[in-house]
Every structure is written in C-alpha cells, then in structure tokens.
Short mmCIF file of C-alpha atoms in Angstrom, two decimals:
data_model
loop_
_atom_site.label_atom_id
_atom_site.label_comp_id
_atom_site.label_asym_id
_atom_site.label_seq_id
_atom_site.Cartn_x
_atom_site.Cartn_y
_atom_site.Cartn_z
CA UNK C 1 138.85 101.40 96.26
CA UNK C 2 139.54 97.70 96.38
CA UNK C 3 140.28 96.14 99.70
CA UNK C 4 143.55 94.76 100.83
CA UNK C 5 144.21 91.16 101.79
CA UNK C 6 141.23 89.23 103.08
CA UNK C 7 142.93 88.69 106.43
CA UNK C 8 143.00 92.45 106.99
CA UNK C 9 139.24 92.89 106.44
CA UNK C 10 136.72 93.05 109.22
CA UNK C 11 134.70 90.01 108.17
CA UNK C 12 131.91 90.78 110.64
CA UNK C 13 131.42 94.19 108.98
CA UNK C 14 131.70 92.89 105.39
CA UNK C 15 128.69 91.99 103.28
CA UNK C 16 128.37 89.92 100.12
CA UNK C 17 126.44 91.40 97.21
CA UNK C 18 125.47 89.01 94.40
CA UNK C 19 123.36 89.05 91.25
CA UNK C 20 125.02 92.21 89.94
CA UNK C 21 124.50 93.41 86.39
CA UNK C 22 127.52 93.75 84.13
CA UNK C 23 127.08 97.54 84.17
CA UNK C 24 127.72 97.71 87.91
CA UNK C 25 131.19 98.72 89.01
CA UNK C 26 132.86 99.47 92.32
CA UNK C 27 131.92 103.16 92.22
CA UNK C 28 128.24 102.33 91.84
CA UNK C 29 128.38 99.86 94.71
CA UNK C 30 130.09 102.47 96.86
CA UNK C 31 127.42 105.09 96.12
CA UNK C 32 124.67 102.57 96.78
CA UNK C 33 125.84 101.19 100.11
CA UNK C 34 127.17 104.44 101.55
CA UNK C 35 123.51 105.32 102.06
CA UNK C 36 123.35 102.60 104.72
CA UNK C 37 126.55 103.54 106.55
CA UNK C 38 130.21 104.54 106.20
CA UNK C 39 131.94 102.28 103.67
CA UNK C 40 135.58 101.37 104.18
CA UNK C 41 136.22 99.65 100.85
CA UNK C 42 134.58 97.76 97.97
CA UNK C 43 135.99 94.73 96.19
CA UNK C 44 134.64 93.01 93.08
CA UNK C 45 136.53 89.87 91.96
CA UNK C 46 137.27 89.97 88.23
CA UNK C 47 137.83 87.36 85.59
CA UNK C 48 141.51 86.79 84.89
CA UNK C 49 141.03 86.80 81.13
CA UNK C 50 138.26 89.29 80.36
CA UNK C 51 138.89 91.43 83.44
CA UNK C 52 135.12 91.76 83.90
CA UNK C 53 133.59 91.29 87.32
CA UNK C 54 131.91 87.96 87.99
CA UNK C 55 128.56 89.33 89.17
CA UNK C 56 129.27 89.73 92.86
CA UNK C 57 131.29 91.86 95.22
CA UNK C 58 132.15 92.60 98.84
CA UNK C 59 131.48 95.81 100.74
CA UNK C 60 133.20 96.49 104.07
CA UNK C 61 131.56 98.93 106.48
CA UNK C 62 132.95 100.82 109.41
CA UNK C 63 131.10 98.67 111.92
CA UNK C 64 129.04 95.50 112.15
CA UNK C 65 125.82 97.41 112.86
CA UNK C 66 126.15 99.24 109.55
CA UNK C 67 126.55 95.94 107.72
CA UNK C 68 123.46 94.49 109.43
CA UNK C 69 121.44 97.57 108.51
CA UNK C 70 122.58 97.38 104.87
CA UNK C 71 121.42 93.75 104.68
CA UNK C 72 117.96 94.69 105.95
CA UNK C 73 117.38 97.63 103.59
CA UNK C 74 119.36 96.62 100.49
CA UNK C 75 118.58 92.92 100.07
CA UNK C 76 116.59 92.15 96.90
CA UNK C 77 116.43 95.75 95.66
CA UNK C 78 116.73 96.16 91.89
CA UNK C 79 119.92 97.53 90.37
CA UNK C 80 119.73 97.99 86.59
CA UNK C 81 116.51 95.97 86.63
CA UNK C 82 118.00 92.97 88.48
CA UNK C 83 117.37 92.16 92.15
CA UNK C 84 120.57 91.87 94.14
CA UNK C 85 121.19 89.53 97.07
CA UNK C 86 122.87 90.94 100.11
CA UNK C 87 124.01 88.96 103.15
CA UNK C 88 126.95 88.72 105.49
CA UNK C 89 130.21 87.70 103.90
CA UNK C 90 130.87 85.63 107.00
CA UNK C 91 127.20 85.63 108.13
CA UNK C 92 128.34 85.40 111.72
CA UNK C 93 130.31 82.32 110.76
CA UNK C 94 131.69 81.90 114.25
CA UNK C 95 128.20 81.56 115.69
CA UNK C 96 126.22 80.24 112.71
CA UNK C 97 128.64 77.66 111.33
CA UNK C 98 126.63 74.60 112.33
CA UNK C 99 128.66 72.25 110.13
CA UNK C 100 126.31 72.14 107.13
CA UNK C 101 129.27 72.03 104.73
CA UNK C 102 128.85 70.19 101.44
CA UNK C 103 131.39 68.98 98.89
CA UNK C 104 130.70 69.45 95.17
CA UNK C 105 132.83 67.37 92.82
CA UNK C 106 133.30 66.82 89.08
CA UNK C 107 132.91 70.50 88.27
CA UNK C 108 133.42 71.79 84.76
CA UNK C 109 136.29 74.27 84.39
CA UNK C 110 133.79 76.93 83.29
CA UNK C 111 131.93 76.83 86.61
CA UNK C 112 132.81 79.83 88.77
CA UNK C 113 131.78 81.11 92.18
CA UNK C 114 128.89 83.15 90.79
CA UNK C 115 127.30 80.18 89.07
CA UNK C 116 127.59 78.09 92.22
CA UNK C 117 126.11 80.81 94.37
CA UNK C 118 123.23 81.48 91.98
CA UNK C 119 122.46 77.76 91.76
CA UNK C 120 122.74 76.70 95.39
CA UNK C 121 121.42 79.82 97.12
CA UNK C 122 117.93 78.69 96.10
CA UNK C 123 118.03 76.03 98.84
CA UNK C 124 118.93 78.31 101.74
CA UNK C 125 121.29 80.91 103.13
CA UNK C 126 124.95 80.47 102.19
CA UNK C 127 127.25 81.70 104.93
CA UNK C 128 130.15 82.71 102.70
CA UNK C 129 131.12 82.78 99.08
CA UNK C 130 131.40 79.29 97.54
CA UNK C 131 135.02 78.22 97.61
CA UNK C 132 136.32 76.66 94.40
CA UNK C 133 139.70 75.01 94.88
CA UNK C 134 142.09 76.40 92.29
CA UNK C 135 145.66 75.88 91.31
CA UNK C 136 147.76 78.56 93.05
CA UNK C 137 149.94 79.13 90.00
CA UNK C 138 147.51 79.02 87.08
CA UNK C 139 144.28 79.83 88.91
CA UNK C 140 142.45 77.05 87.10
CA UNK C 141 139.76 75.12 88.89
CA UNK C 142 140.65 71.75 90.37
CA UNK C 143 137.12 70.49 89.72
CA UNK C 144 135.62 70.63 93.21
CA UNK C 145 134.27 73.23 95.62
CA UNK C 146 132.78 73.67 99.10
CA UNK C 147 129.61 75.46 100.19
CA UNK C 148 128.73 76.23 103.80
CA UNK C 149 125.00 76.58 104.58
CA UNK C 150 123.44 78.16 107.64
CA UNK C 151 121.23 75.14 108.37
CA UNK C 152 121.09 71.43 107.74
CA UNK C 153 117.68 71.81 106.14
CA UNK C 154 119.29 73.78 103.33
CA UNK C 155 122.23 71.41 102.90
CA UNK C 156 119.96 68.35 102.91
CA UNK C 157 117.74 69.93 100.27
CA UNK C 158 120.74 70.81 98.10
CA UNK C 159 122.12 67.26 98.27
CA UNK C 160 118.76 65.64 97.51
CA UNK C 161 117.99 67.95 94.59
CA UNK C 162 121.39 68.48 92.93
CA UNK C 163 123.33 65.25 93.42
CA UNK C 164 123.82 63.71 89.99
CA UNK C 165 122.42 66.73 88.13
CA UNK C 166 124.21 68.29 85.18
CA UNK C 167 125.99 71.61 85.58
CA UNK C 168 127.74 72.86 82.42
CA UNK C 169 127.32 69.46 80.76
CA UNK C 170 128.80 67.55 83.68
CA UNK C 171 127.03 65.40 86.25
CA UNK C 172 128.14 66.78 89.61
CA UNK C 173 128.44 64.76 92.81
CA UNK C 174 127.39 66.29 96.13
CA UNK C 175 127.93 64.98 99.65
CA UNK C 176 128.80 66.28 103.09
CA UNK C 177 132.41 67.43 103.34
CA UNK C 178 134.97 65.80 105.59
CA UNK C 179 135.79 67.49 108.86
CA UNK C 180 139.22 69.03 109.17
CA UNK C 181 139.92 67.90 112.69
CA UNK C 182 138.43 64.40 112.60
CA UNK C 183 139.85 61.67 110.41
CA UNK C 184 137.36 60.21 107.96
CA UNK C 185 134.34 61.82 109.66
CA UNK C 186 131.96 63.88 107.59
CA UNK C 187 129.77 66.79 108.54
CA UNK C 188 126.06 66.25 109.06
CA UNK C 189 126.32 63.85 111.99
CA UNK C 190 123.56 63.48 114.56
CA UNK C 191 125.64 65.34 117.14
CA UNK C 192 126.06 68.35 114.84
CA UNK C 193 122.36 68.39 114.05
CA UNK C 194 121.49 68.33 117.74
CA UNK C 195 123.82 71.23 118.48
CA UNK C 196 122.43 73.17 115.52
CA UNK C 197 118.88 72.70 116.78
CA UNK C 198 119.88 74.11 120.18
CA UNK C 199 121.61 77.16 118.66
CA UNK C 200 119.06 80.02 118.43
CA UNK C 201 121.26 82.00 116.05
CA UNK C 202 121.06 79.25 113.45
CA UNK C 203 117.40 80.17 112.87
CA UNK C 204 118.12 83.85 112.17
CA UNK C 205 118.99 83.65 108.48
CA UNK C 206 116.20 81.61 106.90
CA UNK C 207 114.37 83.95 104.55
CA UNK C 208 112.62 81.17 102.66
CA UNK C 209 111.07 79.72 105.78
CA UNK C 210 110.45 83.17 107.25
CA UNK C 211 108.34 84.41 104.35
CA UNK C 212 106.79 81.11 103.28
CA UNK C 213 105.35 80.01 106.61
CA UNK C 214 102.70 82.31 108.04
CA UNK C 215 102.45 82.38 111.86
CA UNK C 216 99.32 80.80 113.33
CA UNK C 217 96.68 83.23 114.58
CA UNK C 218 96.78 83.86 118.37
CA UNK C 219 94.24 82.02 120.45
CA UNK C 220 91.06 83.91 121.20
CA UNK C 221 91.42 86.36 118.31
CA UNK C 222 90.54 84.12 115.40
CA UNK C 223 87.60 85.27 113.36
CA UNK C 224 84.53 83.02 113.32
CA UNK C 225 83.94 81.03 110.16
CA UNK C 226 81.71 82.73 107.62
CA UNK C 227 78.03 81.74 107.72
CA UNK C 228 76.82 79.13 105.31
CA UNK C 229 75.10 80.49 102.21
CA UNK C 230 71.28 80.20 102.13
CA UNK C 231 69.85 77.21 100.28
CA UNK C 232 68.85 77.90 96.69
CA UNK C 233 65.18 78.58 95.95
CA UNK C 234 63.29 75.70 94.28
CA UNK C 235 63.00 76.23 90.60
CA UNK C 236 59.46 76.43 89.20
CA UNK C 237 58.46 73.94 86.47
CA UNK C 238 58.57 75.34 82.95
CA UNK C 239 55.20 76.70 81.69
CA UNK C 240 53.29 74.75 79.01
CA UNK C 241 53.90 75.59 75.40
CA UNK C 242 51.78 78.49 74.23
CA UNK C 243 51.15 79.99 77.65
CA UNK C 244 52.95 82.92 79.24
CA UNK C 245 55.27 82.11 82.18
CA UNK C 246 53.73 82.51 85.63
CA UNK C 247 54.38 85.69 87.53
CA UNK C 248 56.88 85.46 90.40
CA UNK C 249 55.49 85.15 93.88
CA UNK C 250 55.81 88.17 96.17
CA UNK C 251 55.94 88.18 99.93
CA UNK C 252 54.13 91.56 100.21
CA UNK C 253 50.39 92.34 100.18
CA UNK C 254 48.26 90.69 97.44
CA UNK C 255 47.93 92.67 94.21
CA UNK C 256 44.77 94.65 93.51
CA UNK C 257 42.17 93.06 91.15
CA UNK C 258 42.04 94.40 87.61
CA UNK C 259 39.54 97.25 87.11
CA UNK C 260 36.14 96.34 85.64
CA UNK C 261 34.39 97.97 82.68
CA UNK C 262 32.87 101.40 83.00
CA UNK C 263 29.06 101.71 83.36
CA UNK C 264 27.28 101.46 80.05
CA UNK C 265 30.19 99.68 78.30
CA UNK C 266 30.23 96.02 77.28
CA UNK C 267 32.54 93.77 79.32
CA UNK C 268 35.98 92.94 78.02
CA UNK C 269 36.43 89.49 76.45
CA UNK C 270 38.77 88.36 79.25
CA UNK C 271 36.47 89.62 82.06
CA UNK C 272 33.18 88.14 83.32
CA UNK C 273 29.99 90.18 82.70
CA UNK C 274 29.05 92.49 85.55
CA UNK C 275 26.34 91.41 87.91
CA UNK C 276 22.95 93.16 87.50
CA UNK C 277 22.29 95.86 90.06
CA UNK C 278 18.75 95.66 91.52
CA UNK C 279 16.78 98.93 91.49
CA UNK C 280 16.50 100.76 94.76
CA UNK C 281 13.02 101.76 96.07
CA UNK C 282 9.53 101.50 94.45
CA UNK C 283 7.91 98.80 92.39
CA UNK C 284 9.14 97.77 88.95
CA UNK C 285 8.32 100.42 86.41
CA UNK C 286 8.51 103.19 88.95
CA UNK C 287 12.12 103.75 88.16
CA UNK C 288 11.25 104.07 84.45
CA UNK C 289 8.62 106.65 85.17
CA UNK C 290 11.01 108.47 87.42
CA UNK C 291 13.62 108.32 84.80
CA UNK C 292 11.37 110.24 82.34
CA UNK C 293 11.49 113.80 83.66
CA UNK C 294 8.57 115.08 81.45
CA UNK C 295 8.13 118.70 80.45
CA UNK C 296 9.94 121.23 82.50
CA UNK C 297 8.01 123.11 85.11
CA UNK C 298 7.63 126.83 84.61
CA UNK C 299 7.75 128.97 87.69
CA UNK C 300 5.07 131.74 87.64
CA UNK C 301 6.12 135.31 87.42
CA UNK C 302 5.33 137.58 90.32
CA UNK C 303 1.81 139.08 90.01
CA UNK C 304 0.74 136.67 87.23
CA UNK C 305 -2.02 134.12 87.86
CA UNK C 306 -1.99 131.03 85.71
CA UNK C 307 -5.35 129.47 85.15
CA UNK C 308 -5.79 125.92 84.06
CA UNK C 309 -7.90 125.43 80.92
CA UNK C 310 -11.37 123.93 81.45
CA UNK C 311 -12.02 120.86 79.34
CA UNK C 312 -15.65 120.47 78.29
CA UNK C 313 -16.81 117.03 77.21
CA UNK C 314 -19.71 116.67 74.82
CA UNK C 315 -21.54 113.39 74.47
CA UNK C 316 -23.31 112.54 71.29
CA UNK C 317 -26.51 110.48 71.34
CA UNK C 318 -24.77 107.59 69.73
CA UNK C 319 -21.95 107.76 72.28
CA UNK C 320 -24.40 107.79 75.06
CA UNK C 321 -26.09 104.80 73.58
CA UNK C 322 -22.85 102.91 73.21
CA UNK C 323 -21.32 104.24 76.44
CA UNK C 324 -18.26 105.59 74.73
CA UNK C 325 -16.72 108.95 74.87
CA UNK C 326 -16.53 110.72 71.55
#
C-alpha cells in the first residue's frame, strides 16, 4: 500500500495528513480518505529504530480535484479523539512558493519532522513537510532543517517567536534560508514580498486569518445601534424609624377612600367622627314624635260600628272654687 519513489508520485494529487494517533495505520487512512475519492496509495514514514509511524502520512489520490475535496472535508476531523491536519503535500508549490523559506539550526538529534510540523504549523500554512537534512548513510540528523511557508506573514511570525527558543533542551536559531540560485542572498527580500502580495493564490491557504477576521458588514445593511436604556427612577428617601414605608405611586386613577363606619356604630380610632346629619322637614321635636309610632290602628270589621266612649267630667265645689279639675 505504500507508495513508490517520491519522484513517481503525483504531488499535486497528494495530501499531507498530520497529528495522527499511534493507533492509526495505513489501512485506516485508506478507509478514511477513500470516502473523498479514489486513493492510489498511502505512505506513512516510520522510525528506523522502533518502526512506528511518526504521526503523519501521505495520501495520493487519482486526481487533483479529489485531493482538494479531501482537504475541505477531512481537515481537523477527529481520529481516535485527536484532530488531524490535512493539506496539500506540495500545496500548489509551483504557484504558492513565494519564497518564505526559513532555516532552523542547532537542532537536537531527537527532533523529527513531526515535532517541527506540530511546532511551526501554529504560525501559518506549511507548504510541504519540514525537511530535516540527514546523513544519507546513517540517517541521523545533521542539526538543521528547512520549512517553507505559504506567506511571509507566517514566516515572519515564526522567526520573531521561535528564534532563540529551546526545543528539546537546545536553543534553536531561525533565519531566512539562502536562495539556491543567488550567491549569498537570502529569501524574504523586498522584491519577493512585492511579488507575493501580487499573487492571488498566496492568499488561498490562510486558515488562521480566514477564521479569525470577520468580514465587515456590507454598507446599507448594518443594523441600527440599540436604543439607550431608560434612566433609573429616583429612589425615595428611607421612611422614619417606627413608621411604615410609603406606598408606591401609581400612574392610574386615584384609589378609593376607605369606607366609613356603619350607621349607629362608633367611629374607628383611625377615622374622624362622622358629620351630624340635619333632620329633614318639620321643626325640632317633630321627628321624635314621628319616630314614636304609638298604638297600632285597628281597622273596623265590616258591619261593625265603633263608638268612641263619652268622657263625663264632674266638678266638685272645691274644684270650682279653686278652678281646678278634679
């Protein structure tokens, strides 16, 4: 299932898959990426001593479109609980190689390609697998490596942040690499930066900038700012000690007055005495006489005549003399 020599691969149709768990093997990668398109071969570099894979691999598809589709749907999915990173093995190196190549020196022998990729991919898109220069006979590291970024923003950030930092107990040195064609001239010149700014393809692989910067809202569709909150109501002064707090003010109709005492009952202690009601009609005392109903009247029966008794007064001689009625 492993691929043949690198020169025989279709680099434009080959993707790099990093951050792989130790349980992942070539068969699992094949089954995973065949869902995106026909897979030609899978290659996972292995350690020369332990024969375990180094946490990354390469998958070659039948065509470049299949590789692009796999990058879109498979990047950052979780495999055995770990998110994997998927990008082009060459990342359109012919078109995207803007010259942001950096040199990393004073590497510890334990540093491998996986560690370099995991460390420096945080600053931007890496076009191809970090290249550690090794002895062709023993395979041991020579202590330096090269990394090719897709933009100068990423390479500048990597140099500023990692130059002089410790990696596996060694302080590494980072600078722009020398050009192959020019003598003594390094990458990162003003001419290269100008050409990179004019290359529209150099902006295609910047996931950090793509997801971190939100596009500005289009003109004329922005929502108006929210209205200011209403001012707070003035707080009432605290009531004196021993008195109940005042009732809150209401904006509706005034409350009804408390009901007064019933007729014939003494007023409540908290209410004023009721006003006297003047009598209606007749002089004073008339109402008292009217209030006393007297004996009930008896209606006569039919055919019965009621005669009033005749009172006879008798005057004695003494009463006549004194003018009094006996």
